[in-house]
Amino acid sequence: MNLKGRHLLTLLDYSSEEIQYLIKLAKHLKDQKEKGISHQLFPDKNVVLLFQKDSTRTRCAFEVGAMDLGMGVTYIGPTGSQMGKKESVKDTARVLGRMYDGIEFRGYLQTDVELLAEFSGVPVWNGLTDLYHPTQILADFLTIEEKFGYLKGIHFTYFGDARNNMGNSLMIGAAKMGMHFTACAPKHLWPNENLIKKCQEIAKSTGASLRFTEDPEVGAKDAHVLYTDVWVSMGEPKEVWESRIEELHPYQVNQKLMKLADKKAIFMHCLPAFHGMDTEVGKEIAQTFGKRYTNVSGGSLEVTDEVIESNQSVVFDEAENRMHTIKAVMYASLGGPNV
Ligand code: CP
Ligand code: NVA
């Protein structure tokens, strides 16, 4: 396996074997870390993390991952650089590529991360755009493998806004890895037709299947993994909360849905999650929408507090695995030896 110099912009660009290798590499690095075996392979390298949107997990995963590999790290936050304001993305790419060995980008446009990749001359890693969130999927799939021992044949259901970065990327990943993927949402929130067609094409050679339903009970029945994400993503206007609560509350992952799932089912969420009112946004929503919000299961939105705190929930394993998988991605594209 040779991934040296490769960008990670979308999992569409990776074969099933390459994805499986990155998961294996992440397991190896996780095991080394647990045993206290140092893997500071790149003491002379530096990476830069460019964030146009906020982050806890992705930023920390890249920072800790890079430091564990012995690298220097620069974090540039949403207000910290000239990019897009006084300087084009193309020029920023050429400047950063002269100084750094790799670039992580989180922002709005997929075309921006593509421009960085085209013009920087160094590996570029997509830490989330409006369209895709590929590093999250690697962490999710590592977590599923740890819990079930395999990916191929897993019945995976995504509830909620299925045409966002998470819905899109999970569908691609599931198609690549031979999983049975269901998007469970109102029809207008299903992934876009072109992407569905591409994934259906991939599924033909991997044994995966894709299914789309508006019925939450159909989606939950016998699923091994029930996955959801926020109903309003970063960059969307506050105004859409009202319609999303209205149309997505039947898709909230709660005990009733969990009971319909497979006996060994797990609950997953990329996080951050609204499962109570102890966040600024949660409080603002509660104030704005009053009873209509609190009636959605005591103030939880996409998942109830009961489910996220239950034994079936693996959300913090998933969060930890962001670091091991992101480290694997950097390791592989910077030319670390095969494992
Ligand atoms: N899941 C995820 O990407 O989290 P952050 O927004 O905290 O990076
Ligand atoms: N769909 C979410 C994912 C956050 C990790 C967002 O873009 O805000």
Coordinates of C-alpha atoms and ligand atoms in Angstrom, one line a residue:
M1 CA 0.0 0.0 0.0
N2 CA 1.5 3.3 -1.0
L3 CA -0.6 6.4 -0.1
K4 CA 2.4 8.8 0.0
G5 CA 1.6 12.2 -1.3
R6 CA -2.2 11.5 -1.5
H7 CA -4.8 14.1 -0.6
L8 CA -8.0 13.1 1.3
L9 CA -10.7 15.3 -0.1
T10 CA -13.5 12.7 -0.3
L11 CA -13.7 8.9 0.2
L12 CA -14.8 8.7 -3.5
D13 CA -11.1 9.0 -4.3
Y14 CA -10.2 6.0 -2.2
S15 CA -10.6 2.3 -2.9
S16 CA -12.1 -0.2 -0.4
E17 CA -8.6 -1.6 0.1
E18 CA -7.2 1.8 0.8
I19 CA -9.9 2.6 3.3
Q20 CA -9.4 -0.8 5.0
Y21 CA -5.7 -0.2 5.2
L22 CA -6.2 3.3 6.9
I23 CA -8.4 1.6 9.5
K24 CA -5.8 -1.1 10.0
L25 CA -3.1 1.5 10.3
A26 CA -5.2 3.5 12.8
K27 CA -5.6 0.3 14.9
H28 CA -1.9 -0.2 14.9
L29 CA -1.2 3.4 16.0
K30 CA -3.9 3.2 18.7
D31 CA -2.3 0.0 20.0
Q32 CA 1.1 1.6 20.0
K33 CA -0.2 4.6 21.9
E34 CA -1.9 2.4 24.4
K35 CA 1.3 0.5 25.0
G36 CA 3.3 3.7 25.3
I37 CA 5.3 3.0 22.2
S38 CA 6.5 6.3 20.7
H39 CA 5.9 6.8 17.0
Q40 CA 7.6 10.2 16.4
L41 CA 8.4 9.5 12.8
F42 CA 8.4 13.0 11.4
P43 CA 10.3 15.4 13.7
D44 CA 11.3 17.6 10.7
K45 CA 7.8 18.0 9.3
N46 CA 5.2 20.7 10.0
V47 CA 1.4 20.8 9.3
V48 CA -1.0 23.7 9.2
L49 CA -4.7 23.4 10.2
L50 CA -7.0 25.9 8.5
F51 CA -10.4 26.3 10.0
Q52 CA -13.1 28.5 8.6
K53 CA -15.6 26.8 10.9
D54 CA -15.4 25.9 14.6
S55 CA -14.2 22.5 15.8
T56 CA -13.4 20.5 18.9
R57 CA -12.7 17.0 17.8
T58 CA -11.2 17.5 14.3
R59 CA -8.8 20.3 15.5
C60 CA -7.7 18.3 18.6
A61 CA -7.4 15.1 16.6
F62 CA -5.1 16.8 14.0
E63 CA -3.1 18.5 16.7
V64 CA -2.5 15.5 19.0
G65 CA -2.1 13.2 16.0
A66 CA 0.6 15.5 14.5
M67 CA 2.3 15.9 17.8
D68 CA 2.3 12.2 18.4
L69 CA 4.1 11.8 15.0
G70 CA 6.7 14.3 16.2
M71 CA 5.5 17.2 13.9
G72 CA 5.1 20.9 14.5
V73 CA 1.5 22.2 14.2
T74 CA 0.0 25.6 13.4
Y75 CA -3.7 26.3 14.0
I76 CA -5.4 29.0 12.0
G77 CA -8.9 29.7 13.2
P78 CA -11.9 31.3 11.4
T79 CA -10.6 34.8 11.9
G80 CA -6.8 34.1 11.9
S81 CA -5.6 34.4 8.3
Q82 CA -5.9 36.5 5.1
M83 CA -7.4 33.5 3.2
G84 CA -10.5 34.4 1.3
K85 CA -10.5 38.0 2.6
K86 CA -7.4 39.7 1.3
E87 CA -5.9 36.7 -0.4
S88 CA -7.3 34.0 -2.7
V89 CA -7.4 30.4 -1.8
K90 CA -5.1 29.7 -4.7
D91 CA -2.4 32.1 -3.4
T92 CA -2.9 30.9 0.2
A93 CA -2.3 27.3 -1.1
R94 CA 1.0 28.3 -2.8
V95 CA 2.2 30.2 0.3
L96 CA 1.4 27.4 2.8
G97 CA 2.8 24.7 0.5
R98 CA 6.2 26.5 0.7
M99 CA 6.2 26.2 4.5
Y100 CA 4.3 23.1 5.4
D101 CA 4.4 19.4 4.6
G102 CA 0.6 19.0 4.9
I103 CA -2.5 21.1 5.1
E104 CA -5.8 20.4 6.9
F105 CA -8.8 22.4 5.8
R106 CA -12.3 22.8 7.3
G107 CA -14.6 25.2 5.6
Y108 CA -17.7 25.7 3.4
L109 CA -16.8 24.9 -0.2
Q110 CA -15.5 21.6 -1.4
T111 CA -14.0 23.6 -4.3
D112 CA -11.8 25.4 -1.8
V113 CA -10.2 22.2 -0.4
E114 CA -9.8 21.1 -4.0
L115 CA -8.0 24.4 -4.9
L116 CA -5.7 23.9 -1.9
A117 CA -4.9 20.4 -3.1
E118 CA -4.3 21.6 -6.7
F119 CA -2.0 24.5 -5.9
S120 CA -0.2 23.7 -2.6
G121 CA 2.0 20.9 -3.8
V122 CA 1.6 19.0 -0.4
P123 CA -1.0 16.6 0.9
V124 CA -4.3 18.2 1.8
W125 CA -6.8 16.7 4.2
N126 CA -10.5 17.6 4.3
G127 CA -11.5 18.2 7.9
L128 CA -15.2 18.9 6.8
T129 CA -16.8 20.9 4.0
D130 CA -20.5 21.5 3.4
L131 CA -20.4 18.4 1.1
Y132 CA -18.1 15.8 2.8
H133 CA -16.5 14.8 6.1
P134 CA -14.2 11.9 5.1
T135 CA -12.0 11.7 8.3
Q136 CA -15.1 11.3 10.4
I137 CA -16.2 8.2 8.4
L138 CA -12.8 6.6 9.0
A139 CA -13.3 7.0 12.8
D140 CA -16.8 5.7 12.6
F141 CA -15.8 2.6 10.6
L142 CA -12.9 1.9 13.0
T143 CA -15.4 2.1 15.9
I144 CA -17.9 -0.3 14.1
E145 CA -15.1 -2.8 13.4
E146 CA -14.1 -2.6 17.1
K147 CA -17.7 -3.3 18.2
F148 CA -18.7 -5.9 15.6
G149 CA -15.4 -7.2 14.2
Y150 CA -16.4 -6.4 10.5
L151 CA -17.9 -3.8 8.2
K152 CA -19.1 -5.8 5.2
G153 CA -22.8 -6.8 5.8
I154 CA -23.4 -4.2 8.6
H155 CA -26.9 -2.8 8.5
F156 CA -26.4 1.0 8.9
T157 CA -29.2 3.5 9.2
Y158 CA -28.6 7.3 9.1
F159 CA -31.5 9.4 10.5
G160 CA -32.0 13.1 9.8
D161 CA -30.6 15.5 7.3
A162 CA -29.2 12.9 4.9
R163 CA -28.1 15.3 2.2
N164 CA -25.4 17.0 4.3
N165 CA -21.7 16.3 4.7
M166 CA -22.3 13.4 7.1
G167 CA -25.1 11.7 5.1
N168 CA -23.2 12.0 1.9
S169 CA -19.9 10.7 3.3
L170 CA -21.5 7.8 5.3
M171 CA -23.3 6.7 2.1
I172 CA -20.0 6.7 0.1
G173 CA -18.2 4.9 2.9
A174 CA -20.9 2.3 3.3
A175 CA -21.0 1.7 -0.5
K176 CA -17.2 1.3 -0.6
M177 CA -17.2 -1.2 2.3
G178 CA -20.1 -3.4 1.3
M179 CA -22.5 -2.3 4.0
H180 CA -26.3 -2.1 3.8
F181 CA -27.0 1.7 4.1
T182 CA -30.4 3.2 4.7
A183 CA -31.0 7.0 4.7
C184 CA -34.1 7.7 6.8
A185 CA -35.4 11.2 6.3
P186 CA -38.1 13.2 4.5
K187 CA -37.6 12.8 0.8
H188 CA -36.2 16.3 0.2
L189 CA -33.4 15.6 2.7
W190 CA -32.2 12.5 0.9
P191 CA -28.7 12.7 -0.7
N192 CA -28.5 14.2 -4.2
E193 CA -29.4 11.9 -7.2
N194 CA -26.0 12.1 -8.8
L195 CA -24.2 11.0 -5.7
I196 CA -26.8 8.2 -5.1
K197 CA -26.1 7.0 -8.7
K198 CA -22.3 7.0 -8.1
C199 CA -22.7 5.1 -4.9
Q200 CA -25.1 2.6 -6.5
E201 CA -22.4 2.0 -9.1
I202 CA -19.8 1.4 -6.4
A203 CA -22.2 -0.9 -4.5
K204 CA -22.4 -3.3 -7.5
S205 CA -18.8 -4.4 -7.0
T206 CA -18.7 -4.4 -3.2
G207 CA -22.0 -6.1 -2.3
A208 CA -23.3 -3.0 -0.6
S209 CA -26.9 -1.9 -0.8
L210 CA -28.5 1.5 -0.5
R211 CA -32.1 2.2 0.6
F212 CA -34.0 5.3 1.2
T213 CA -37.1 5.6 3.3
E214 CA -39.3 8.2 5.0
D215 CA -40.4 5.7 7.7
P216 CA -38.3 5.8 10.9
E217 CA -39.6 2.4 12.0
V218 CA -38.5 0.8 8.7
G219 CA -35.1 2.5 9.1
A220 CA -34.6 1.3 12.7
K221 CA -35.8 -2.3 12.2
D222 CA -32.9 -4.8 12.6
A223 CA -30.3 -2.1 12.1
H224 CA -26.9 -2.8 13.6
V225 CA -25.9 0.9 13.7
L226 CA -28.3 3.9 14.2
Y227 CA -26.6 7.1 13.4
T228 CA -27.7 10.7 13.5
D229 CA -26.2 14.2 13.2
V230 CA -27.4 17.7 14.1
W231 CA -30.5 18.9 12.3
V232 CA -28.9 22.2 11.3
S233 CA -25.3 22.2 10.2
M234 CA -22.6 24.8 10.5
G235 CA -23.0 27.5 8.0
E236 CA -26.8 27.1 7.7
P237 CA -28.9 30.1 8.7
K238 CA -30.6 30.0 12.2
E239 CA -34.0 30.4 10.5
V240 CA -34.0 26.8 9.2
W241 CA -34.2 25.5 12.8
E242 CA -38.0 25.9 12.8
S243 CA -38.7 23.8 9.7
R244 CA -36.1 21.2 10.7
I245 CA -37.6 20.7 14.1
E246 CA -41.0 20.4 12.5
E247 CA -39.9 17.9 9.8
L248 CA -37.2 15.9 11.6
H249 CA -38.6 15.3 15.0
P250 CA -40.2 11.9 13.9
Y251 CA -36.6 10.9 13.1
Q252 CA -35.2 11.6 16.6
V253 CA -33.2 8.5 17.8
N254 CA -35.0 7.5 21.0
Q255 CA -35.6 4.3 23.0
K256 CA -38.6 3.4 20.8
L257 CA -36.4 3.3 17.7
M258 CA -33.5 1.6 19.5
K259 CA -35.8 -1.2 20.6
L260 CA -36.7 -2.0 17.0
A261 CA -33.1 -2.4 16.1
D262 CA -30.9 -5.5 16.3
K263 CA -30.3 -6.8 19.8
K264 CA -26.6 -5.8 19.6
A265 CA -27.3 -2.4 17.9
I266 CA -25.1 0.6 18.7
F267 CA -25.9 4.3 18.6
M268 CA -23.4 6.6 16.8
H269 CA -23.2 10.4 16.3
C270 CA -20.3 12.4 14.9
L271 CA -20.9 15.0 17.7
P272 CA -21.5 17.7 18.8
A273 CA -25.1 16.6 19.7
F274 CA -28.1 18.4 21.1
H275 CA -29.4 16.0 23.7
G276 CA -30.4 18.5 26.4
M277 CA -30.6 22.2 27.0
D278 CA -27.1 22.8 28.5
T279 CA -25.7 24.5 25.4
E280 CA -26.0 28.1 24.3
V281 CA -27.7 27.0 21.0
G282 CA -30.0 24.6 22.9
K283 CA -31.1 27.3 25.3
E284 CA -31.7 29.7 22.4
I285 CA -33.8 27.1 20.5
A286 CA -35.8 26.4 23.7
Q287 CA -36.4 30.2 24.1
T288 CA -37.4 30.7 20.5
F289 CA -39.5 27.7 20.0
G290 CA -40.8 27.1 23.5
K291 CA -43.1 24.1 23.9
R292 CA -42.7 23.0 20.3
Y293 CA -39.0 22.3 21.1
T294 CA -39.3 21.0 24.7
N295 CA -42.1 18.7 23.6
V296 CA -39.5 17.0 21.4
S297 CA -38.5 14.7 24.2
G298 CA -37.7 17.1 27.1
G299 CA -35.5 19.4 25.0
S300 CA -33.4 16.8 23.2
L301 CA -33.3 17.1 19.4
E302 CA -31.8 14.5 17.1
V303 CA -31.1 12.0 19.9
T304 CA -32.6 11.7 23.4
D305 CA -30.4 12.1 26.5
E306 CA -31.4 8.5 27.5
V307 CA -30.0 7.0 24.3
I308 CA -26.8 8.9 24.2
E309 CA -26.1 8.1 27.8
S310 CA -27.1 4.4 27.4
N311 CA -24.8 1.4 27.1
Q312 CA -25.6 1.1 23.4
S313 CA -24.0 4.5 22.7
V314 CA -20.4 4.5 21.5
V315 CA -20.1 8.2 20.8
F316 CA -17.0 8.8 22.9
D317 CA -15.2 5.8 21.5
E318 CA -16.0 7.3 18.1
A319 CA -14.7 10.7 19.2
E320 CA -11.4 9.2 20.5
N321 CA -11.0 7.3 17.2
R322 CA -11.0 10.6 15.3
M323 CA -7.5 11.0 16.6
H324 CA -6.2 7.6 15.8
T325 CA -7.7 7.6 12.2
I326 CA -6.6 11.2 11.5
K327 CA -3.1 10.3 12.6
A328 CA -3.2 7.3 10.3
V329 CA -4.2 9.6 7.4
M330 CA -1.3 12.0 8.0
Y331 CA 1.1 9.1 8.5
A332 CA 0.1 7.4 5.3
S333 CA 0.2 10.5 3.1
L334 CA 3.5 11.7 4.5
G335 CA 5.0 8.3 3.6
G336 CA 5.2 6.4 6.9
P337 CA 6.3 2.7 6.5
N338 CA 3.6 0.2 5.9
V339 CA 2.2 -1.8 8.8
Ligands
CP1 N1 -17.3 15.5 14.6 C1 -16.6 16.6 14.4 O1 -16.2 16.9 13.3 O2 -16.5 17.4 15.5 P1 -15.9 18.9 15.6 O3 -16.8 19.8 14.9 O4 -15.8 19.2 17.0 O5 -14.6 18.8 14.9
NVA2 N1 -23.3 18.2 9.7 C1 -22.5 18.8 10.8 C2 -21.3 17.9 11.2 C3 -20.5 18.4 12.3 C4 -19.3 17.5 12.6 C5 -22.1 20.2 10.4 O1 -21.6 20.4 9.3 O2 -22.2 21.1 11.3

